[in-house]
XYZ file of C-alpha atoms in Angstrom:
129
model
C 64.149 34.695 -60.052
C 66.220 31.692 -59.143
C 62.778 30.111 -57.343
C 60.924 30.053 -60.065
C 63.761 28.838 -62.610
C 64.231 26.115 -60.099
C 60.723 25.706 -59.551
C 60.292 25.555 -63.709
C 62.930 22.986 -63.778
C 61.771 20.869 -61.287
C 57.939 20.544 -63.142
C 59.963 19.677 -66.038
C 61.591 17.322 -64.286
C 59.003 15.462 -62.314
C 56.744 14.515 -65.642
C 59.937 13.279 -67.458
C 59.803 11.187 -64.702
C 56.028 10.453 -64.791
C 56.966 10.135 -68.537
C 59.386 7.909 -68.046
C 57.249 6.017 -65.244
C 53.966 5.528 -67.476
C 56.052 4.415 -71.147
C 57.351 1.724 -68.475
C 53.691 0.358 -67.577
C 52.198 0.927 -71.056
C 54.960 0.695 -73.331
C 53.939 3.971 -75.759
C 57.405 4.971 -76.328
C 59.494 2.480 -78.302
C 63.062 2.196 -77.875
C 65.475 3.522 -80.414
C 66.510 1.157 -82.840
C 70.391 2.229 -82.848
C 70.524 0.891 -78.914
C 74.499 -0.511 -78.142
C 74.248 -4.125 -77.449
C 75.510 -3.482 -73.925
C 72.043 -1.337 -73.004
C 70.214 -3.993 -74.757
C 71.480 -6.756 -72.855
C 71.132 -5.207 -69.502
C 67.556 -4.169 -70.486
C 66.894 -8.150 -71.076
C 68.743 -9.039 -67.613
C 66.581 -6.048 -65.614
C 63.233 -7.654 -67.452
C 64.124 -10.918 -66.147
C 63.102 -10.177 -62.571
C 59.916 -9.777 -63.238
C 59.309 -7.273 -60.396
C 62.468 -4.590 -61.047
C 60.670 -2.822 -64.100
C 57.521 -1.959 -62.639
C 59.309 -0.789 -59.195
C 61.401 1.205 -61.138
C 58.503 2.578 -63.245
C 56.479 3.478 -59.660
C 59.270 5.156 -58.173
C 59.497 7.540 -61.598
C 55.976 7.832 -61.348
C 55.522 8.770 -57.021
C 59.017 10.580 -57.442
C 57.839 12.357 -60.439
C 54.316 13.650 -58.750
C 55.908 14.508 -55.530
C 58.827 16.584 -57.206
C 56.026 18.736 -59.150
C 54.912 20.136 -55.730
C 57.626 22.457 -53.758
C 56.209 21.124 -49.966
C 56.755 17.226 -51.209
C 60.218 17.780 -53.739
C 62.539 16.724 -50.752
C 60.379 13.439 -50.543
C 60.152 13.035 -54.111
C 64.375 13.387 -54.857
C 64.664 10.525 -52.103
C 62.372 8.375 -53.762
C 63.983 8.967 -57.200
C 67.652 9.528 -55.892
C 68.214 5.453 -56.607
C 66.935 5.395 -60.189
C 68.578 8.438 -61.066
C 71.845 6.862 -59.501
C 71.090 3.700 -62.051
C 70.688 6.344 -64.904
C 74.050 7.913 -64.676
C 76.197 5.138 -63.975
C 74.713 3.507 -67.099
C 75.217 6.210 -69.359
C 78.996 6.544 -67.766
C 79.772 3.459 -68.441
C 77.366 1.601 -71.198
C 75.693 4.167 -73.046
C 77.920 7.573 -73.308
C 76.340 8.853 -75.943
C 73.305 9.898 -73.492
C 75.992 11.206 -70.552
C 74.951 15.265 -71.526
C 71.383 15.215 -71.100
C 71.597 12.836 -68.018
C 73.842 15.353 -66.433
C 72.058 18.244 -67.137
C 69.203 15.999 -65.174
C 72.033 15.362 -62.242
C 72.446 19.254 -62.196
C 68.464 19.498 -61.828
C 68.306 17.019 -58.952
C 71.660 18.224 -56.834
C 69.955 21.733 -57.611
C 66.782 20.809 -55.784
C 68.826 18.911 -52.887
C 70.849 22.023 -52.219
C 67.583 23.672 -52.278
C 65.998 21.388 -49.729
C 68.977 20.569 -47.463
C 67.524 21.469 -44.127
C 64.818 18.911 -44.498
C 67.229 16.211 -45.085
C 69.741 17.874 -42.536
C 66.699 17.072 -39.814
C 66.102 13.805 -41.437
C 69.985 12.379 -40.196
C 69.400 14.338 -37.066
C 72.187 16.847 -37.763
C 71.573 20.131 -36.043
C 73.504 23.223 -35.462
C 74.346 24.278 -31.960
């Protein structure tokens, strides 16, 4: 039972990430217009380097497809694990109102590392004896 309400979670997961990814390159979801001026500014100062937006937009979207799949979800948490990092240390300290739902997305992704920590046990070469 807990597989598949991990494995549930972890679909959900990966296209709010692909979500997140695509709006990103396409621009279909507009942002809310009740944004505190702190977000807003550091919006403006991540769209000045012209490059940040759309890496952060292809590691949503790679992380996101690679966490929908069980045999590539290790892969896809390290290739998210950095934007996700970004995500709660803004709403700790700039946006708080959005701290609930972004750790119930931190319990998701420390879920799914649990889950998968003999694959990233081999990947720092740490092995019982």
């Amino acid at each position: 039972m807990k597989r598949k309400i991990l494995n549930v979670l972890s679909v959900l997961f990966g296209l709010l990430l692909m979500n997140g990814g695509l709006s990103k390159f396409f621009n279909y979801m507009p942002a809310p217009e009740n944004l505190p001026e702190a977000v807003v500014k550091d919006n403006a100062a991540l769209a000045e380097i012209s490059w940040l937006i759309p890496l952060i937009a292809s590691a949503e979207l790679l992380g996101g497809m690679l966490i929908l799949f069980p045999k590539t979800r290790a892969l896809g948490v390290l290739v998210v694990f950095p934007v996700m990092v970004g995500v709660l240390l803004t709403h700790i300290f700039v946006a708080p109102d959005g701290l609930p739902i972004a750790l119930v997305i931190w319990v998701i992704l420390l879920w799914i590392i649990v889950d998968n920590k003999q694959r990233y046990q081999a990947l720092i070469g740490y092995t019982k004896s």
